Amino acid sequence: MTARHRIFFAGRPLEALPLALEGVYSFAMIQLPASYQEYLARQDQHVVDTVRPVLMQSAADQRHGVRVVYNTGATGHQAHLDDTIPYGTIIEDID
């Protein structure tokens, strides 16, 4: 017989949280624009792992583009939303 763990709050078992709450994006449902998919296809896995969450955020909001910065120091690639870049556009920069 295997042990089961239950979490109780105020004497009652907690219910499972919904996968997507209202106002929260379900990343499994977000479709990246073709420009983002093409960018990711040209990158190595380390860059993809770093940049993809920001691309997903951009695709969810559909308001801003993404700036990908390569820091020559130890930090490597960084990405952030940039309100000066149109949605669907990625600008690469060196810091």
mmCIF file of N, CA and C in Angstrom:
data_model
loop_
_atom_site.group_PDB
_atom_site.id
_atom_site.type_symbol
_atom_site.label_atom_id
_atom_site.label_comp_id
_atom_site.label_asym_id
_atom_site.label_seq_id
_atom_site.Cartn_x
_atom_site.Cartn_y
_atom_site.Cartn_z
ATOM 1 N N MET A 1 0.846 -1.167 0.000
ATOM 2 C CA MET A 1 0.000 0.000 0.000
ATOM 3 C C MET A 1 0.901 1.243 0.000
ATOM 4 N N THR A 2 0.618 2.178 -0.871
ATOM 5 C CA THR A 2 1.416 3.389 -0.944
ATOM 6 C C THR A 2 0.808 4.466 -0.065
ATOM 7 N N ALA A 3 1.683 5.312 0.434
ATOM 8 C CA ALA A 3 1.218 6.413 1.279
ATOM 9 C C ALA A 3 0.680 7.531 0.399
ATOM 10 N N ARG A 4 -0.387 8.154 0.823
ATOM 11 C CA ARG A 4 -0.937 9.308 0.121
ATOM 12 C C ARG A 4 -0.811 10.507 1.022
ATOM 13 N N HIS A 5 -0.427 11.587 0.413
ATOM 14 C CA HIS A 5 -0.294 12.823 1.174
ATOM 15 C C HIS A 5 -1.438 13.749 0.805
ATOM 16 N N ARG A 6 -2.077 14.264 1.784
ATOM 17 C CA ARG A 6 -3.144 15.223 1.569
ATOM 18 C C ARG A 6 -2.803 16.497 2.299
ATOM 19 N N ILE A 7 -3.156 17.588 1.699
ATOM 20 C CA ILE A 7 -2.935 18.878 2.335
ATOM 21 C C ILE A 7 -4.279 19.381 2.830
ATOM 22 N N PHE A 8 -4.297 19.741 4.082
ATOM 23 C CA PHE A 8 -5.525 20.230 4.691
ATOM 24 C C PHE A 8 -5.340 21.683 5.094
ATOM 25 N N PHE A 9 -6.397 22.448 4.955
ATOM 26 C CA PHE A 9 -6.434 23.819 5.430
ATOM 27 C C PHE A 9 -7.729 23.999 6.199
ATOM 28 N N ALA A 10 -7.597 24.416 7.431
ATOM 29 C CA ALA A 10 -8.760 24.600 8.309
ATOM 30 C C ALA A 10 -9.594 23.325 8.386
ATOM 31 N N GLY A 11 -8.898 22.184 8.429
ATOM 32 C CA GLY A 11 -9.582 20.910 8.601
ATOM 33 C C GLY A 11 -10.209 20.352 7.341
ATOM 34 N N ARG A 12 -10.066 21.030 6.215
ATOM 35 C CA ARG A 12 -10.659 20.548 4.965
ATOM 36 C C ARG A 12 -9.555 20.314 3.930
ATOM 37 N N PRO A 13 -9.689 19.288 3.108
ATOM 38 C CA PRO A 13 -8.675 19.070 2.068
ATOM 39 C C PRO A 13 -8.730 20.209 1.039
ATOM 40 N N LEU A 14 -7.557 20.622 0.574
ATOM 41 C CA LEU A 14 -7.499 21.668 -0.450
ATOM 42 C C LEU A 14 -7.868 21.096 -1.807
ATOM 43 N N GLU A 15 -8.559 21.879 -2.595
ATOM 44 C CA GLU A 15 -8.911 21.497 -3.956
ATOM 45 C C GLU A 15 -7.733 21.827 -4.878
ATOM 46 N N ALA A 16 -7.648 21.134 -5.972
ATOM 47 C CA ALA A 16 -6.610 21.443 -6.956
ATOM 48 C C ALA A 16 -6.886 22.816 -7.558
ATOM 49 N N LEU A 17 -5.820 23.555 -7.809
ATOM 50 C CA LEU A 17 -5.979 24.860 -8.423
ATOM 51 C C LEU A 17 -6.316 24.699 -9.894
ATOM 52 N N PRO A 18 -7.116 25.603 -10.451
ATOM 53 C CA PRO A 18 -7.393 25.529 -11.891
ATOM 54 C C PRO A 18 -6.130 25.803 -12.683
ATOM 55 N N LEU A 19 -6.055 25.264 -13.907
ATOM 56 C CA LEU A 19 -4.862 25.443 -14.719
ATOM 57 C C LEU A 19 -4.667 26.891 -15.137
ATOM 58 N N ALA A 20 -5.737 27.585 -15.392
ATOM 59 C CA ALA A 20 -5.604 28.981 -15.806
ATOM 60 C C ALA A 20 -6.688 29.795 -15.111
ATOM 61 N N LEU A 21 -6.278 30.714 -14.300
ATOM 62 C CA LEU A 21 -7.211 31.608 -13.652
ATOM 63 C C LEU A 21 -7.539 32.749 -14.599
ATOM 64 N N GLU A 22 -8.664 33.367 -14.393
ATOM 65 C CA GLU A 22 -9.041 34.491 -15.217
ATOM 66 C C GLU A 22 -7.984 35.585 -15.089
ATOM 67 N N GLY A 23 -7.509 36.109 -16.224
ATOM 68 C CA GLY A 23 -6.483 37.139 -16.200
ATOM 69 C C GLY A 23 -5.070 36.603 -16.158
ATOM 70 N N VAL A 24 -4.930 35.273 -16.118
ATOM 71 C CA VAL A 24 -3.605 34.648 -16.121
ATOM 72 C C VAL A 24 -3.487 33.873 -17.421
ATOM 73 N N TYR A 25 -2.357 34.029 -18.103
ATOM 74 C CA TYR A 25 -2.187 33.390 -19.398
ATOM 75 C C TYR A 25 -1.798 31.928 -19.248
ATOM 76 N N SER A 26 -2.426 31.075 -20.020
ATOM 77 C CA SER A 26 -2.030 29.682 -20.096
ATOM 78 C C SER A 26 -1.001 29.569 -21.213
ATOM 79 N N PHE A 27 0.269 29.407 -20.841
ATOM 80 C CA PHE A 27 1.331 29.413 -21.832
ATOM 81 C C PHE A 27 1.217 28.275 -22.830
ATOM 82 N N ALA A 28 0.518 27.216 -22.469
ATOM 83 C CA ALA A 28 0.344 26.108 -23.400
ATOM 84 C C ALA A 28 -0.538 26.516 -24.571
ATOM 85 N N MET A 29 -1.345 27.549 -24.409
ATOM 86 C CA MET A 29 -2.297 27.950 -25.432
ATOM 87 C C MET A 29 -1.795 29.105 -26.301
ATOM 88 N N ILE A 30 -0.671 29.696 -25.981
ATOM 89 C CA ILE A 30 -0.198 30.870 -26.701
ATOM 90 C C ILE A 30 0.525 30.443 -27.968
ATOM 91 N N GLN A 31 0.120 31.016 -29.091
ATOM 92 C CA GLN A 31 0.746 30.753 -30.381
ATOM 93 C C GLN A 31 1.748 31.863 -30.665
ATOM 94 N N LEU A 32 3.008 31.500 -30.823
ATOM 95 C CA LEU A 32 4.023 32.490 -31.145
ATOM 96 C C LEU A 32 3.894 32.907 -32.603
ATOM 97 N N PRO A 33 4.096 34.203 -32.895
ATOM 98 C CA PRO A 33 4.075 34.615 -34.297
ATOM 99 C C PRO A 33 5.219 33.958 -35.064
ATOM 100 N N ALA A 34 5.088 33.903 -36.370
ATOM 101 C CA ALA A 34 6.083 33.234 -37.214
ATOM 102 C C ALA A 34 7.483 33.821 -37.018
ATOM 103 N N SER A 35 7.575 35.130 -36.838
ATOM 104 C CA SER A 35 8.890 35.753 -36.661
ATOM 105 C C SER A 35 9.583 35.242 -35.403
ATOM 106 N N TYR A 36 8.818 35.014 -34.335
ATOM 107 C CA TYR A 36 9.396 34.485 -33.095
ATOM 108 C C TYR A 36 9.803 33.029 -33.275
ATOM 109 N N GLN A 37 8.968 32.247 -33.948
ATOM 110 C CA GLN A 37 9.286 30.838 -34.183
ATOM 111 C C GLN A 37 10.549 30.694 -35.034
ATOM 112 N N GLU A 38 10.675 31.549 -36.063
ATOM 113 C CA GLU A 38 11.855 31.508 -36.919
ATOM 114 C C GLU A 38 13.106 31.896 -36.143
ATOM 115 N N TYR A 39 12.994 32.887 -35.270
ATOM 116 C CA TYR A 39 14.132 33.298 -34.451
ATOM 117 C C TYR A 39 14.596 32.143 -33.566
ATOM 118 N N LEU A 40 13.647 31.503 -32.896
ATOM 119 C CA LEU A 40 13.986 30.385 -32.006
ATOM 120 C C LEU A 40 14.615 29.232 -32.772
ATOM 121 N N ALA A 41 14.161 28.990 -33.984
ATOM 122 C CA ALA A 41 14.695 27.879 -34.792
ATOM 123 C C ALA A 41 16.167 28.079 -35.135
ATOM 124 N N ARG A 42 16.638 29.331 -35.151
ATOM 125 C CA ARG A 42 18.035 29.625 -35.497
ATOM 126 C C ARG A 42 18.960 29.653 -34.286
ATOM 127 N N GLN A 43 18.430 29.468 -33.092
ATOM 128 C CA GLN A 43 19.226 29.627 -31.869
ATOM 129 C C GLN A 43 19.591 28.274 -31.261
ATOM 130 N N ASP A 44 20.649 28.274 -30.444
ATOM 131 C CA ASP A 44 20.982 27.055 -29.705
ATOM 132 C C ASP A 44 20.055 26.957 -28.481
ATOM 133 N N GLN A 45 20.043 25.814 -27.847
ATOM 134 C CA GLN A 45 19.074 25.540 -26.776
ATOM 135 C C GLN A 45 19.221 26.498 -25.600
ATOM 136 N N HIS A 46 20.427 26.907 -25.280
ATOM 137 C CA HIS A 46 20.636 27.831 -24.158
ATOM 138 C C HIS A 46 19.929 29.163 -24.411
ATOM 139 N N VAL A 47 20.052 29.688 -25.617
ATOM 140 C CA VAL A 47 19.386 30.946 -25.962
ATOM 141 C C VAL A 47 17.875 30.752 -25.971
ATOM 142 N N VAL A 48 17.406 29.648 -26.526
ATOM 143 C CA VAL A 48 15.972 29.363 -26.550
ATOM 144 C C VAL A 48 15.403 29.336 -25.134
ATOM 145 N N ASP A 49 16.081 28.650 -24.222
ATOM 146 C CA ASP A 49 15.612 28.562 -22.836
ATOM 147 C C ASP A 49 15.557 29.930 -22.165
ATOM 148 N N THR A 50 16.467 30.812 -22.543
ATOM 149 C CA THR A 50 16.521 32.145 -21.949
ATOM 150 C C THR A 50 15.477 33.080 -22.539
ATOM 151 N N VAL A 51 15.292 33.037 -23.845
ATOM 152 C CA VAL A 51 14.482 34.021 -24.561
ATOM 153 C C VAL A 51 13.006 33.625 -24.662
ATOM 154 N N ARG A 52 12.713 32.350 -24.751
ATOM 155 C CA ARG A 52 11.340 31.893 -25.016
ATOM 156 C C ARG A 52 10.311 32.421 -24.014
ATOM 157 N N PRO A 53 10.574 32.437 -22.704
ATOM 158 C CA PRO A 53 9.552 32.965 -21.789
ATOM 159 C C PRO A 53 9.166 34.423 -22.086
ATOM 160 N N VAL A 54 10.124 35.229 -22.521
ATOM 161 C CA VAL A 54 9.823 36.627 -22.843
ATOM 162 C C VAL A 54 9.033 36.702 -24.152
ATOM 163 N N LEU A 55 9.372 35.850 -25.109
ATOM 164 C CA LEU A 55 8.595 35.797 -26.349
ATOM 165 C C LEU A 55 7.157 35.380 -26.063
ATOM 166 N N MET A 56 6.979 34.443 -25.143
ATOM 167 C CA MET A 56 5.636 34.011 -24.756
ATOM 168 C C MET A 56 4.860 35.164 -24.115
ATOM 169 N N GLN A 57 5.526 35.927 -23.270
ATOM 170 C CA GLN A 57 4.885 37.067 -22.634
ATOM 171 C C GLN A 57 4.484 38.101 -23.685
ATOM 172 N N SER A 58 5.370 38.356 -24.637
ATOM 173 C CA SER A 58 5.069 39.295 -25.711
ATOM 174 C C SER A 58 3.872 38.817 -26.531
ATOM 175 N N ALA A 59 3.849 37.531 -26.851
ATOM 176 C CA ALA A 59 2.748 36.973 -27.635
ATOM 177 C C ALA A 59 1.434 37.007 -26.861
ATOM 178 N N ALA A 60 1.506 36.860 -25.558
ATOM 179 C CA ALA A 60 0.293 36.904 -24.740
ATOM 180 C C ALA A 60 -0.308 38.305 -24.730
ATOM 181 N N ASP A 61 0.544 39.309 -24.598
ATOM 182 C CA ASP A 61 0.070 40.695 -24.544
ATOM 183 C C ASP A 61 -0.183 41.284 -25.932
ATOM 184 N N GLN A 62 0.632 40.904 -26.898
ATOM 185 C CA GLN A 62 0.567 41.404 -28.270
ATOM 186 C C GLN A 62 0.644 42.927 -28.332
ATOM 187 N N ARG A 63 1.493 43.502 -27.465
ATOM 188 C CA ARG A 63 1.639 44.960 -27.458
ATOM 189 C C ARG A 63 3.066 45.405 -27.737
ATOM 190 N N HIS A 64 4.057 44.618 -27.344
ATOM 191 C CA HIS A 64 5.448 45.053 -27.437
ATOM 192 C C HIS A 64 6.309 43.986 -28.079
ATOM 193 N N GLY A 65 7.386 44.448 -28.705
ATOM 194 C CA GLY A 65 8.384 43.541 -29.240
ATOM 195 C C GLY A 65 9.385 43.170 -28.163
ATOM 196 N N VAL A 66 10.434 42.471 -28.582
ATOM 197 C CA VAL A 66 11.415 41.939 -27.634
ATOM 198 C C VAL A 66 12.817 42.395 -28.036
ATOM 199 N N ARG A 67 13.576 42.819 -27.044
ATOM 200 C CA ARG A 67 14.986 43.141 -27.233
ATOM 201 C C ARG A 67 15.798 42.025 -26.579
ATOM 202 N N VAL A 68 16.660 41.398 -27.366
ATOM 203 C CA VAL A 68 17.558 40.357 -26.867
ATOM 204 C C VAL A 68 18.945 40.974 -26.804
ATOM 205 N N VAL A 69 19.512 40.968 -25.614
ATOM 206 C CA VAL A 69 20.812 41.591 -25.389
ATOM 207 C C VAL A 69 21.825 40.503 -25.052
ATOM 208 N N TYR A 70 22.974 40.571 -25.731
ATOM 209 C CA TYR A 70 24.060 39.668 -25.389
ATOM 210 C C TYR A 70 25.066 40.460 -24.561
ATOM 211 N N ASN A 71 25.238 40.056 -23.317
ATOM 212 C CA ASN A 71 26.217 40.687 -22.435
ATOM 213 C C ASN A 71 27.528 39.929 -22.578
ATOM 214 N N THR A 72 28.570 40.642 -22.887
ATOM 215 C CA THR A 72 29.869 40.000 -23.095
ATOM 216 C C THR A 72 30.458 39.455 -21.798
ATOM 217 N N GLY A 73 29.881 39.839 -20.659
ATOM 218 C CA GLY A 73 30.331 39.309 -19.372
ATOM 219 C C GLY A 73 29.783 37.912 -19.153
ATOM 220 N N ALA A 74 29.695 37.522 -17.930
ATOM 221 C CA ALA A 74 29.289 36.157 -17.574
ATOM 222 C C ALA A 74 27.800 35.893 -17.736
ATOM 223 N N THR A 75 26.974 36.923 -17.895
ATOM 224 C CA THR A 75 25.531 36.710 -17.907
ATOM 225 C C THR A 75 24.998 36.159 -19.213
ATOM 226 N N GLY A 76 25.668 36.339 -20.336
ATOM 227 C CA GLY A 76 25.209 35.805 -21.611
ATOM 228 C C GLY A 76 24.008 36.561 -22.146
ATOM 229 N N HIS A 77 23.022 35.838 -22.659
ATOM 230 C CA HIS A 77 21.846 36.455 -23.257
ATOM 231 C C HIS A 77 20.814 36.843 -22.202
ATOM 232 N N GLN A 78 20.160 37.968 -22.460
ATOM 233 C CA GLN A 78 19.014 38.410 -21.670
ATOM 234 C C GLN A 78 17.974 38.917 -22.650
ATOM 235 N N ALA A 79 16.716 38.844 -22.265
ATOM 236 C CA ALA A 79 15.642 39.342 -23.119
ATOM 237 C C ALA A 79 14.640 40.097 -22.268
ATOM 238 N N HIS A 80 14.054 41.121 -22.867
ATOM 239 C CA HIS A 80 13.003 41.856 -22.169
ATOM 240 C C HIS A 80 12.058 42.491 -23.185
ATOM 241 N N LEU A 81 10.834 42.748 -22.717
ATOM 242 C CA LEU A 81 9.870 43.454 -23.551
ATOM 243 C C LEU A 81 10.359 44.882 -23.720
ATOM 244 N N ASP A 82 10.111 45.440 -24.888
ATOM 245 C CA ASP A 82 10.529 46.811 -25.171
ATOM 246 C C ASP A 82 9.379 47.527 -25.861
ATOM 247 N N ASP A 83 8.837 48.545 -25.193
ATOM 248 C CA ASP A 83 7.668 49.236 -25.745
ATOM 249 C C ASP A 83 8.012 50.123 -26.943
ATOM 250 N N THR A 84 9.290 50.253 -27.294
ATOM 251 C CA THR A 84 9.675 51.006 -28.493
ATOM 252 C C THR A 84 9.761 50.097 -29.723
ATOM 253 N N ILE A 85 9.600 48.805 -29.537
ATOM 254 C CA ILE A 85 9.677 47.825 -30.627
ATOM 255 C C ILE A 85 8.266 47.301 -30.899
ATOM 256 N N PRO A 86 7.835 47.292 -32.152
ATOM 257 C CA PRO A 86 6.493 46.786 -32.458
ATOM 258 C C PRO A 86 6.373 45.291 -32.165
ATOM 259 N N TYR A 87 5.164 44.875 -31.809
ATOM 260 C CA TYR A 87 4.892 43.466 -31.531
ATOM 261 C C TYR A 87 5.298 42.611 -32.735
ATOM 262 N N GLY A 88 5.901 41.477 -32.451
ATOM 263 C CA GLY A 88 6.310 40.533 -33.477
ATOM 264 C C GLY A 88 7.734 40.758 -33.983
ATOM 265 N N THR A 89 8.382 41.785 -33.440
ATOM 266 C CA THR A 89 9.738 42.122 -33.860
ATOM 267 C C THR A 89 10.718 41.804 -32.745
ATOM 268 N N ILE A 90 11.869 41.255 -33.122
ATOM 269 C CA ILE A 90 12.951 40.988 -32.177
ATOM 270 C C ILE A 90 14.165 41.783 -32.624
ATOM 271 N N ILE A 91 14.722 42.535 -31.712
ATOM 272 C CA ILE A 91 15.940 43.296 -31.972
ATOM 273 C C ILE A 91 17.047 42.693 -31.113
ATOM 274 N N GLU A 92 18.179 42.356 -31.756
ATOM 275 C CA GLU A 92 19.334 41.862 -31.018
ATOM 276 C C GLU A 92 20.290 43.017 -30.784
ATOM 277 N N ASP A 93 20.892 43.034 -29.614
ATOM 278 C CA ASP A 93 21.782 44.121 -29.229
ATOM 279 C C ASP A 93 22.928 43.547 -28.417
ATOM 280 N N ILE A 94 24.028 44.272 -28.339
ATOM 281 C CA ILE A 94 25.172 43.873 -27.527
ATOM 282 C C ILE A 94 25.343 44.896 -26.434
ATOM 283 N N ASP A 95 25.526 44.416 -25.218
ATOM 284 C CA ASP A 95 25.711 45.314 -24.080
ATOM 285 C C ASP A 95 27.173 45.521 -23.818
#
